[in-house]
XYZ file of C-alpha atoms in Angstrom:
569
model
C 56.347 -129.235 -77.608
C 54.186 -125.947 -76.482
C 56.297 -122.527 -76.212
C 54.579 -119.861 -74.233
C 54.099 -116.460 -75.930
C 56.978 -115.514 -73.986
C 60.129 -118.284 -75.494
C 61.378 -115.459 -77.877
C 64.610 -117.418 -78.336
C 63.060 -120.212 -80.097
C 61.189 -117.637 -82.008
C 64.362 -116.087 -82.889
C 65.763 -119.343 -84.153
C 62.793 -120.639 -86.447
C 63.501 -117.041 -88.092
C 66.637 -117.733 -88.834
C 66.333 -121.121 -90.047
C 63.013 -118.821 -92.245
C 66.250 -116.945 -93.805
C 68.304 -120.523 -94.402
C 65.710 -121.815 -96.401
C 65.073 -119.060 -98.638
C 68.511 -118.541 -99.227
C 69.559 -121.867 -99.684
C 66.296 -121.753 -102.228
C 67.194 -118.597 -103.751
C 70.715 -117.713 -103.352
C 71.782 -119.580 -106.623
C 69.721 -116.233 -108.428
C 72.401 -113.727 -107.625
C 73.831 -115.516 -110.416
C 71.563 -115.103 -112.805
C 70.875 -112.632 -115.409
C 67.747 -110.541 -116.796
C 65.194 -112.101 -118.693
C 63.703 -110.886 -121.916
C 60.391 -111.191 -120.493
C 59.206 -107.779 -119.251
C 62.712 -107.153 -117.268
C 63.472 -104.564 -119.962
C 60.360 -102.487 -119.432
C 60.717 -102.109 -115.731
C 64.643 -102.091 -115.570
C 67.060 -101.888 -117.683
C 65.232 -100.749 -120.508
C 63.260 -98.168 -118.781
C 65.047 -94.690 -118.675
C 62.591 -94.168 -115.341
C 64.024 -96.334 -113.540
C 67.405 -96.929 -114.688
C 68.832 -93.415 -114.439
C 68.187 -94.114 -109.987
C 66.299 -92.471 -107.581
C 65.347 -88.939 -107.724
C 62.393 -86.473 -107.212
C 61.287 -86.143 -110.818
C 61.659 -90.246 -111.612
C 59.252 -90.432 -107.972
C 56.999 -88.128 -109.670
C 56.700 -90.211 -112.710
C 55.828 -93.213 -110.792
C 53.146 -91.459 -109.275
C 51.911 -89.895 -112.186
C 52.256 -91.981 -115.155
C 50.866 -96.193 -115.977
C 53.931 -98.400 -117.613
C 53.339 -101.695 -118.545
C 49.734 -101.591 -117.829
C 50.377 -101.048 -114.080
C 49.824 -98.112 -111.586
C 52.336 -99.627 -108.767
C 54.262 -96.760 -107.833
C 56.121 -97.920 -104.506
C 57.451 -100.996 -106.600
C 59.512 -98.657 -108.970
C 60.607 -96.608 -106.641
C 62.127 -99.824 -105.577
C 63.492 -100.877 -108.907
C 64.715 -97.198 -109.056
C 66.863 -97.575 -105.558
C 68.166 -100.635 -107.091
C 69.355 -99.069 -109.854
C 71.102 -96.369 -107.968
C 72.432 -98.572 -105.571
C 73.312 -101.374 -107.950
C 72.967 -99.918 -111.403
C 72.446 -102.468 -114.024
C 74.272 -105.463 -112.246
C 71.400 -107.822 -111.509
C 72.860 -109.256 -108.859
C 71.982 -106.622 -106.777
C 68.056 -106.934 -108.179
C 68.233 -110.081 -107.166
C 69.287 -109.801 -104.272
C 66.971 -107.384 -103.680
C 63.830 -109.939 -104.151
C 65.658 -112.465 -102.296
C 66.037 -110.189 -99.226
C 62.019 -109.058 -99.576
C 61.059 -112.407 -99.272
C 63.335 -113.515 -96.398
C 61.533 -110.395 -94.876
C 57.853 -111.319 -95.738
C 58.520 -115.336 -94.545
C 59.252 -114.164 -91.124
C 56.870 -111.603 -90.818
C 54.627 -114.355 -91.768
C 55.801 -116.505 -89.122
C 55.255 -113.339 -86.371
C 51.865 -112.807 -87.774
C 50.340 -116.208 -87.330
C 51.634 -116.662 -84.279
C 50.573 -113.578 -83.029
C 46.831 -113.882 -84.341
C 46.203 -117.590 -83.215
C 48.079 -116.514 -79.819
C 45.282 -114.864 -78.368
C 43.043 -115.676 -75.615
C 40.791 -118.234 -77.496
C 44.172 -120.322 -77.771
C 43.480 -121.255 -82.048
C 46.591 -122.504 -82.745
C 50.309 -122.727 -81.403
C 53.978 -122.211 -82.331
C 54.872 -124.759 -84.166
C 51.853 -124.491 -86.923
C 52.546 -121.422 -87.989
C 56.144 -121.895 -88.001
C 55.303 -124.708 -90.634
C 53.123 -122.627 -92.490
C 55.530 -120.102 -93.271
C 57.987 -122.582 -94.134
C 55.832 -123.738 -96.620
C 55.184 -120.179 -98.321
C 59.241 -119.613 -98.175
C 60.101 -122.198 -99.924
C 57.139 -123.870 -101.912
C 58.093 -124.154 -105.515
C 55.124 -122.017 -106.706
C 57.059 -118.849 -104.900
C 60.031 -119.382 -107.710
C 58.605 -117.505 -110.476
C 57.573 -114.161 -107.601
C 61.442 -114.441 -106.592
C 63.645 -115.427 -109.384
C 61.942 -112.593 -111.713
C 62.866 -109.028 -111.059
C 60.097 -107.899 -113.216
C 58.007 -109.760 -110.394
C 59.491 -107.554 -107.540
C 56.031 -106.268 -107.151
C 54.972 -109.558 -105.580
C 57.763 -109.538 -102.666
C 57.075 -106.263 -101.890
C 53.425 -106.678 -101.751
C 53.594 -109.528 -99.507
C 55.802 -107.328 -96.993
C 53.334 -104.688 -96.852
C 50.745 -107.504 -96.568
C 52.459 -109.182 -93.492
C 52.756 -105.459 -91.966
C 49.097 -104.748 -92.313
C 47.702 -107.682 -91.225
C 50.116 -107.466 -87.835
C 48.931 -103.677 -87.256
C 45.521 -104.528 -88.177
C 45.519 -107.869 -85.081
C 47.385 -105.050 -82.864
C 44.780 -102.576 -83.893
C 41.928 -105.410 -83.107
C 43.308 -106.575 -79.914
C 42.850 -102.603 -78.713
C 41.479 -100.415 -80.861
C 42.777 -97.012 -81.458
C 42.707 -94.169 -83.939
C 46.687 -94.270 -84.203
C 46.695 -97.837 -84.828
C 44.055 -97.950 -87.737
C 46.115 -95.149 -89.442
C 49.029 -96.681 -89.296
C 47.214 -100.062 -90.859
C 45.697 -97.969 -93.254
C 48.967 -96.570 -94.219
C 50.232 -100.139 -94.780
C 47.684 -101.732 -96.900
C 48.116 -98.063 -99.140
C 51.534 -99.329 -99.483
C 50.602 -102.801 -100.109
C 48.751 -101.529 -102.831
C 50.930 -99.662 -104.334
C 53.355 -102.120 -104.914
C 50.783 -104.709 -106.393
C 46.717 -103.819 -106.676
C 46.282 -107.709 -106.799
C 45.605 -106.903 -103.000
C 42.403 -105.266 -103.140
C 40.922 -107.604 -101.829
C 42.826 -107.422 -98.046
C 39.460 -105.610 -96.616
C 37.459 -108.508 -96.665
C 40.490 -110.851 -95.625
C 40.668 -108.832 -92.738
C 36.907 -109.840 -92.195
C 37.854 -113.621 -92.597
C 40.178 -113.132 -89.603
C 37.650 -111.271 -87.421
C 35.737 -114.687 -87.959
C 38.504 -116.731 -86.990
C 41.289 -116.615 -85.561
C 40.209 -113.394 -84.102
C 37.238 -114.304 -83.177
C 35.441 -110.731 -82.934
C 32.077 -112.070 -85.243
C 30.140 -113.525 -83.159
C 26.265 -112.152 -85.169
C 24.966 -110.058 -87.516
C 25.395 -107.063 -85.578
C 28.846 -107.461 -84.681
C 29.927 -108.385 -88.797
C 28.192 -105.145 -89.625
C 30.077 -103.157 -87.564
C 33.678 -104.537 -89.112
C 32.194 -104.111 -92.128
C 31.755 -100.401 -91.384
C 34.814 -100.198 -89.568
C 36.547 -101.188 -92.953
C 34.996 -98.443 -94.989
C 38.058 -96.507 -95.537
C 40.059 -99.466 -96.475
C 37.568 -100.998 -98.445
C 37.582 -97.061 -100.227
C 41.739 -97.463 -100.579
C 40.815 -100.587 -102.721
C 38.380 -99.539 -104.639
C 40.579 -95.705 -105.557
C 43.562 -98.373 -106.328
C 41.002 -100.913 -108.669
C 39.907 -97.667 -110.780
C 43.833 -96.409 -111.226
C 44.663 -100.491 -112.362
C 41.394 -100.306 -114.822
C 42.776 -97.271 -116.342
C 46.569 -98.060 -116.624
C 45.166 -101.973 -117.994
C 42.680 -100.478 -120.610
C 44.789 -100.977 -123.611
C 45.896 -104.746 -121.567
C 42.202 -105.946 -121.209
C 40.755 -108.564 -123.665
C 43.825 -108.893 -125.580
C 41.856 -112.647 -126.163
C 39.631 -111.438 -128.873
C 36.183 -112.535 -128.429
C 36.218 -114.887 -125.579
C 33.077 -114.760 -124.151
C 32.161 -114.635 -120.352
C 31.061 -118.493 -120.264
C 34.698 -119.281 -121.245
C 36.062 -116.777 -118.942
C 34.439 -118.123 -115.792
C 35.344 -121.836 -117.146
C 38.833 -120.892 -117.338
C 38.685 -119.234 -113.983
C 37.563 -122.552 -112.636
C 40.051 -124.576 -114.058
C 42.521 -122.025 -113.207
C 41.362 -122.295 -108.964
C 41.779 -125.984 -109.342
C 45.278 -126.145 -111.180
C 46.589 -123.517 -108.024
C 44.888 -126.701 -105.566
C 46.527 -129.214 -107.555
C 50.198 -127.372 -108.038
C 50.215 -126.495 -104.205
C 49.870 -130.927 -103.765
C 52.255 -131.814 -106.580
C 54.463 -128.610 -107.804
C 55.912 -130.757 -110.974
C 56.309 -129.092 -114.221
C 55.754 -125.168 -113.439
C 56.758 -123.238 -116.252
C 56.970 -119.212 -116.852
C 53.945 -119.229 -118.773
C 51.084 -121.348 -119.811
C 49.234 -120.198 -122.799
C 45.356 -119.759 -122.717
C 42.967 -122.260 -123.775
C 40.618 -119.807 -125.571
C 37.580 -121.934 -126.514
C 39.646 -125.174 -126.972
C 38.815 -126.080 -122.592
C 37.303 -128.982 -122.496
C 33.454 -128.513 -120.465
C 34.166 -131.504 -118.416
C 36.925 -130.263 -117.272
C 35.491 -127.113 -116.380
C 32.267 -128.932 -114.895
C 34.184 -131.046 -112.800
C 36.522 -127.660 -111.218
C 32.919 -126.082 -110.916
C 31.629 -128.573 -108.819
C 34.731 -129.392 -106.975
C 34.801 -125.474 -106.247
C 31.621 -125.246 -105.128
C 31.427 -128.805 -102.998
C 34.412 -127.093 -101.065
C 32.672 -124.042 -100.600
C 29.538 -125.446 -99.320
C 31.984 -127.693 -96.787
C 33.609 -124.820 -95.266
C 30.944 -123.038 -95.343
C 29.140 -125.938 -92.994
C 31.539 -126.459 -90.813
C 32.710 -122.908 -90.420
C 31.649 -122.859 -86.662
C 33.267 -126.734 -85.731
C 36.683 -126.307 -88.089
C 36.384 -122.084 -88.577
C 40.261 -121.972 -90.032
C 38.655 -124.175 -92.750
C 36.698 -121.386 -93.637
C 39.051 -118.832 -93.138
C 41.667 -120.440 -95.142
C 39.885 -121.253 -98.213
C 38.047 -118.028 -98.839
C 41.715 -116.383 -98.430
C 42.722 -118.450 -101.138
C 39.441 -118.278 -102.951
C 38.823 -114.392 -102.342
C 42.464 -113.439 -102.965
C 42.041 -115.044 -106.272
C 39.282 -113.681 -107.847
C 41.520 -110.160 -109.091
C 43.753 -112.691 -111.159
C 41.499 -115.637 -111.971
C 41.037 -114.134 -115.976
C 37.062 -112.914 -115.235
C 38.460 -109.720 -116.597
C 41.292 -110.887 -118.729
C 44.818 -109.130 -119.113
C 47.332 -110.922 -121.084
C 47.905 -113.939 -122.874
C 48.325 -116.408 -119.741
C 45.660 -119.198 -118.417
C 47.137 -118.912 -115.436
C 50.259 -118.389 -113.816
C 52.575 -119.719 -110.376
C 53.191 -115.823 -109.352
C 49.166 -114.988 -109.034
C 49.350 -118.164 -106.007
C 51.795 -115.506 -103.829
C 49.535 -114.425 -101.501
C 46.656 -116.591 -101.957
C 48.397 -119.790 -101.225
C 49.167 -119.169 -97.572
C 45.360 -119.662 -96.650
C 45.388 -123.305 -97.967
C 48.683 -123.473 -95.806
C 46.966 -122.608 -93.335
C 43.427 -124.609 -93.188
C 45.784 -127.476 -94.313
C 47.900 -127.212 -91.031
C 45.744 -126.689 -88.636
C 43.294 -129.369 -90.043
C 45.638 -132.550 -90.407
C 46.929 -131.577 -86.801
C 43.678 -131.732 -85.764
C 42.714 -134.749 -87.119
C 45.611 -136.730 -85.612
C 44.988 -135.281 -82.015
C 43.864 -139.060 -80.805
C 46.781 -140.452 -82.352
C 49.647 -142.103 -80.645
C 52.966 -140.753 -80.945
C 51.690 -138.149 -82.981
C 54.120 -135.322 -82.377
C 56.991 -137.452 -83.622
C 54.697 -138.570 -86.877
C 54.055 -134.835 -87.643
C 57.222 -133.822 -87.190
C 58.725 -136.102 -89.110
C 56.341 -135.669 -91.800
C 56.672 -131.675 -91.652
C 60.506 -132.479 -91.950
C 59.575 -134.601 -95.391
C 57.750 -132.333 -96.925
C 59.910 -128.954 -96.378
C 62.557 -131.344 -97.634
C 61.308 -132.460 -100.585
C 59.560 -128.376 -101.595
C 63.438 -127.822 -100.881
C 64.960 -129.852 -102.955
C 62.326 -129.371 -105.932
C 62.387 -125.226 -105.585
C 65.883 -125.451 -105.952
C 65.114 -127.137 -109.449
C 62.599 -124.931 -110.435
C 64.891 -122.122 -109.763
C 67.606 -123.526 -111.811
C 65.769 -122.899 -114.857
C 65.728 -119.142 -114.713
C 69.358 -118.974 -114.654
C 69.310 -117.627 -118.792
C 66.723 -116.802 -121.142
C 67.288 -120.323 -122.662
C 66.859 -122.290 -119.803
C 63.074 -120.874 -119.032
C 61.869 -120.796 -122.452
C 63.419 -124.406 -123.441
C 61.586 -125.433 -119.951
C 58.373 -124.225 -120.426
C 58.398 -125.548 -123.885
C 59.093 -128.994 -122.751
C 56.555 -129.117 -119.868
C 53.475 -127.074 -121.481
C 52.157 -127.657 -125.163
C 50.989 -125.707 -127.900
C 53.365 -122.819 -126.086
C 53.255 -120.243 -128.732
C 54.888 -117.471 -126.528
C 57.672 -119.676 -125.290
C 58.531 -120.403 -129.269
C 58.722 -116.403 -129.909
C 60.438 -115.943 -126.755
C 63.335 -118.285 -127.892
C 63.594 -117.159 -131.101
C 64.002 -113.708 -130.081
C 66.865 -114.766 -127.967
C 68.629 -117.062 -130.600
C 67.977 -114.621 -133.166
C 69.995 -112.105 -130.692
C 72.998 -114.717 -130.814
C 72.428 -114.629 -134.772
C 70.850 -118.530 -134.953
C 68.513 -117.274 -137.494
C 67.775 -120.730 -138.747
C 67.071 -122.149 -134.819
C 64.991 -118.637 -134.654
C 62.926 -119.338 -137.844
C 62.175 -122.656 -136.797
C 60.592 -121.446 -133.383
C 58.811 -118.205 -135.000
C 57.486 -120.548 -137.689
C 56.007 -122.934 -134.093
C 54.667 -120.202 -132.870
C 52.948 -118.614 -135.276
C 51.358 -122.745 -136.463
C 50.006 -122.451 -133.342
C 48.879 -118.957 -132.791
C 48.577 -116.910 -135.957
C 47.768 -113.754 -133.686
C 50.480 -114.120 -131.178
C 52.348 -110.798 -130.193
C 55.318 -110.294 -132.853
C 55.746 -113.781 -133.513
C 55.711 -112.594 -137.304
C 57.501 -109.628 -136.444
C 60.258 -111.353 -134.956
C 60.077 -113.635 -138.153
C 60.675 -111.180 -140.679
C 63.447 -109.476 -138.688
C 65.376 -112.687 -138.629
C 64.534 -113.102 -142.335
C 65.844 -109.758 -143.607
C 69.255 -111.331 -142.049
C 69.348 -114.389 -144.072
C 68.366 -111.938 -146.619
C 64.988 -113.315 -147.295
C 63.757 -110.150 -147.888
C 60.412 -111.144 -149.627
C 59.312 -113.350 -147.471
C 60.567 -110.614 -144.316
C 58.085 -108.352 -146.645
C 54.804 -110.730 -145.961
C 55.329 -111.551 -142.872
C 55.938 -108.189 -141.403
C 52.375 -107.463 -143.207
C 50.695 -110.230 -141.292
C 52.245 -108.044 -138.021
C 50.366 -105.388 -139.514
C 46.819 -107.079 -139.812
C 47.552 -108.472 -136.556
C 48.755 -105.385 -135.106
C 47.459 -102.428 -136.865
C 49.054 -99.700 -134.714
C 52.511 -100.901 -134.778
C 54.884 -98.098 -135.033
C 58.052 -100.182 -135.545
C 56.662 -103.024 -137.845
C 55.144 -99.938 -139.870
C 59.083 -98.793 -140.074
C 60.164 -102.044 -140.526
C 58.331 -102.717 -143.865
C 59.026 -99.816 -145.175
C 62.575 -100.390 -144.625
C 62.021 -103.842 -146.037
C 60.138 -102.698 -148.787
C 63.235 -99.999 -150.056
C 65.541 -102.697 -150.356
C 62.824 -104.167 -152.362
C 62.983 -101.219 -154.395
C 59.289 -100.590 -153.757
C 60.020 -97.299 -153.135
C 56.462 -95.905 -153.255
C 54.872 -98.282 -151.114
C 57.895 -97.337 -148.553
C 56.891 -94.133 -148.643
C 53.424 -94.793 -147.238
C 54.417 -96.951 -144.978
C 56.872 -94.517 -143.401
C 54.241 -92.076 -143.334
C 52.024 -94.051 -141.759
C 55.172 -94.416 -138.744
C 55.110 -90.988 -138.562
C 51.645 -90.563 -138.578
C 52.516 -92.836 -134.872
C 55.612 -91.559 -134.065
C 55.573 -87.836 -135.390
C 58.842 -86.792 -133.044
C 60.657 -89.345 -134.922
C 64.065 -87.901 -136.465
C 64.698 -91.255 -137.777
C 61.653 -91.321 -139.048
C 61.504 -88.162 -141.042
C 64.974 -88.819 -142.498
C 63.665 -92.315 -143.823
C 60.712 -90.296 -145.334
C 63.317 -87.940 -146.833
C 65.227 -90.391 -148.127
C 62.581 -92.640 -149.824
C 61.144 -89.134 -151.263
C 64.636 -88.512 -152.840
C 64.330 -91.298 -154.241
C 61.180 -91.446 -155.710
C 62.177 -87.847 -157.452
C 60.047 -85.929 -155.094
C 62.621 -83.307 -154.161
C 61.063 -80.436 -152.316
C 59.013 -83.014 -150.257
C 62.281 -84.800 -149.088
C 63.875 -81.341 -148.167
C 60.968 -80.184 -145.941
C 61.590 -83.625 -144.056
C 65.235 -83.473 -144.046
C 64.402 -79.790 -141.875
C 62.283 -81.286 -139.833
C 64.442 -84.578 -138.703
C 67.375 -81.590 -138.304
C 64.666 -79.559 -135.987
C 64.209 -82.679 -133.800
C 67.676 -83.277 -133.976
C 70.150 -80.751 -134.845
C 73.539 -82.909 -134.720
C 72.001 -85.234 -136.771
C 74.711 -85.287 -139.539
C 73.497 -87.515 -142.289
C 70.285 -85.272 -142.406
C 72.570 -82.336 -142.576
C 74.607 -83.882 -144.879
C 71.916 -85.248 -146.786
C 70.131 -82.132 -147.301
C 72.993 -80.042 -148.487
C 73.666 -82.590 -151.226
C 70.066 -81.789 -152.242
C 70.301 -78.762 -152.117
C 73.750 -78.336 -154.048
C 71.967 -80.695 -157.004
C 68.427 -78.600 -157.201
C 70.874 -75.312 -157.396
């Protein structure tokens, strides 16, 4: 069936039905709770954000990197959640539910708009399909059913809005129009940098569906006319570089060889996921050096055979090329060449990029059937299949983010050798006081990744309450060597280490905190105490003053001190 440009009431329907979907997807996650992966440090742990909207909290975003990211417009949004919702995260949730409704029908209104135009590229239904598939694709779970990821949703708005003003802006050029683009794809930015990379998308659609490349002289000038946005990405790559720079190479000495292998193997697993979205977890840990080089021979060559194929039939099948260097290009930010974090990959980093193999997918197979008989009903049903069965199997995915133990038990059972899923869960069952189930995965975790990220921290402090206090003693000294500028496992073993009654080495080791943490009252009344102690009474007095001078109600210091004082006189 062919709608003209004009049959908005169909247009308003497949909208609607847009919103269905991702509700009938996603609604289940205004049940669900926050996870104890990174939720605390961009909600409800973060006094920034949780204390609401207001001008000094908009400065901060602004002006200050948390959680290696410079993404200012996303907490501002976690910050008008907060005041609307406070700390229910139902609202949060609802929140990212909502964004992505939004960004699946602006995807919708985009495509058809762009392959509407006088070269006729495409048609209704297509890119109704197409955005079906990015509302409700399994691999969009993890970007909606995380609030930490509300950076993703909001990205992708932005992203719809600046790739409608920027075929608006194409279709007749004007100053107003290309400010009001550039405005959008500053937002976009600032709600995810992952997007730096929208310039040269924009140059994928000039080739097709636009249609405004047609030599060499007419791709230099829209590379010109992109300067200032290409300038936007390149002001928002430095601000990532510097809020990342304690994030980057956390993977100690992996080499670039192993970098670009894992990149490669990383492209393909996206391909492969998008065909058969079975067994996604939150996390999937790194290979390191332990990839296999057939593995990454065979992505290599399978990336490259693609590239070369697009590439030679760019003029015959042009959405061919336009969709897979939109996946390909979009990519390249997340793909590990510069490496941040533990992950070898991950479903959320496919948000964006995915909807270019949507799209060369689509419009190929309908392509391809064009001789065939009875081929509207065979695509139809088959488009009816497949939404069906992403449906059904989103709905599953999503399931498993309904508690902390749900995700972590998940992603244990469908990845191996899962080191930060094992710390993960024993954080959260040493929270419910299972110390023994939270030993057990600590002690996984750290089998198979010595180094992993306070696997042995969260060991110890789940030792001290068996009261295994030696053992809590080595193991929060492998934190150490693992960790050397630890504040809290340097306050930790001290602590440890005074019920050890090795009062001396305490005493280093809380200076050492302080040394870190020099603004700590807590800290200087641990010093004091440990001093008194040790006999050294003058030293604990001076920092018995000083935790009262950060803190000046603090009565056990007061109380403390006066004690001291009464004993010396």
């Amino acid at each position: 069936m062919n709608l003209s440009k004009s049959d908005n009431k169909i247009a308003v329907a497949v909208c609607l039905f847009l919103c269905a979907l991702v509700w009938l997807v996603f609604g289940q996650t205004l049940s669900h709770g926050f996870t104890n992966y990174d939720d605390e440090k961009y909600v409800f742990k973060n006094a920034h954000v949780s204390s609401g909207l207001n001008a000094r909290e908009i400065g901060w975003a602004f002006t200050h990197a948390h959680a290696a990211n410079w993404h200012p417009v996303t907490w501002i949004s976690h910050m008008l959640d907060c005041q609307l919702f406070g700390l229910n995260p139902r609202g949060h949730h609802l929140t990212n539910v909502a964004l992505h409704a939004v960004g699946s029908v602006l995807l919708f209104l985009v495509l058809r708009q762009m392959t509407d135009g006088p070269s006729r590229t495409g048609d209704f239904w297509r890119s109704a399909f197409v955005a079906a598939l990015f509302a409700i694709h399994p691999l969009r779970v993890e970007s909606v059913a995380w609030i930490a990821e509300r950076k993703d949703v909001l990205s992708g708005v932005f992203f719809m809005l600046t790739l409608g003003a920027y075929i608006r802006y194409a279709r007749r050029p004007s100053v107003s129009r290309y400010i009001t683009m550039s405005i959008l794809c500053a937002l976009a930015l600032m709600s995810k940098p992952m997007v730096v990379t929208l310039p040269f998308l924009l140059l994928l659609l000039d080739h097709w569906p636009l249609n405004r490349i047609v030599d060499l002289a007419t791709l230099r000038k829209m590379v010109i006319e992109k300067i200032p946005l290409f300038a936007l990405s390149a002001v928002s790559c430095a601000a990532t570089l510097v809020a990342q720079r304690e994030s980057i190479d956390v993977i100690a000495n992996l080499s670039w060889p192993w970098r670009v292998g894992n990149a490669g193997v990383a492209a393909v697993t996206y391909l492969w996921q998008m065909i058969w979205p079975r067994d996604l977890a939150v996390f999937y840990p790194h290979p390191k050096t332990n990839l296999p080089l057939s593995n990454v021979a065979v992505a290599v060559i399978l990336l490259v055979a693609i590239s070369l194929g697009v590439f030679v039939l760019r003029r015959t099948r042009p959405y061919l090329f336009t969709g897979w260097f939109w996946f390909l290009g979009m990519l390249i930010p997340v793909l590990g060449i510069v490496q941040v974090g533990w992950q070898a990959h991950a479903d959320r980093y496919t948000y964006l990029p995915l909807i270019g193999l949507f799209l060369a997918a689509t419009w190929a197979i309908v392509d391809l059937m064009k001789s065939w008989p009875r081929r509207r009903e065979i695509l139809a049903v088959g488009a009816v299949l497949i939404i069906t069965a992403l449906t059904v199997q989103a709905r599953l995915q999503t399931s498993y983010w309904r508690d902390n133990e749900s995700l972590w038990s998940h992603a244990i059972a469908v990845t191996s050798g899962n080191a930060t899923a094992h710390n993960n869960l024993g954080t959260l069952l040493g929270r419910r006081g299972q110390f023994t189930e939270a030993i057990a995965h600590f002690e996984n975790a750290v089998a198979i990744d010595p180094t992993v990220r306070k696997a042995h921290f969260n060991w110890a402090a789940a030792l001290m309450q068996t009261g295994n206090t030696a053992e809590a003693i080595v193991h929060y000294e492998k934190e150490l060597q693992n960790q050397p500028e630890s504040a809290d496992t340097e306050n930790n073993l001290a602590n440890a280490l005074m019920q050890a009654d090795r009062t001396e080495e305490a005493i280093e080791h809380f200076r050492r905190f302080l040394q870190l943490r020099p603004t700590s009252a807590t800290g200087h009344y641990n010093l004091a105490v440990a001093l008194d102690r040790s006999g050294r009474a003058s030293e604990a007095e001076s920092q018995y003053e000083q935790a009262l001078a950060l803190k000046p109600d603090y009565a056990n210091a007061r109380r403390n001190l006066n004690e001291l004082r009464q004993e010396r006189n």
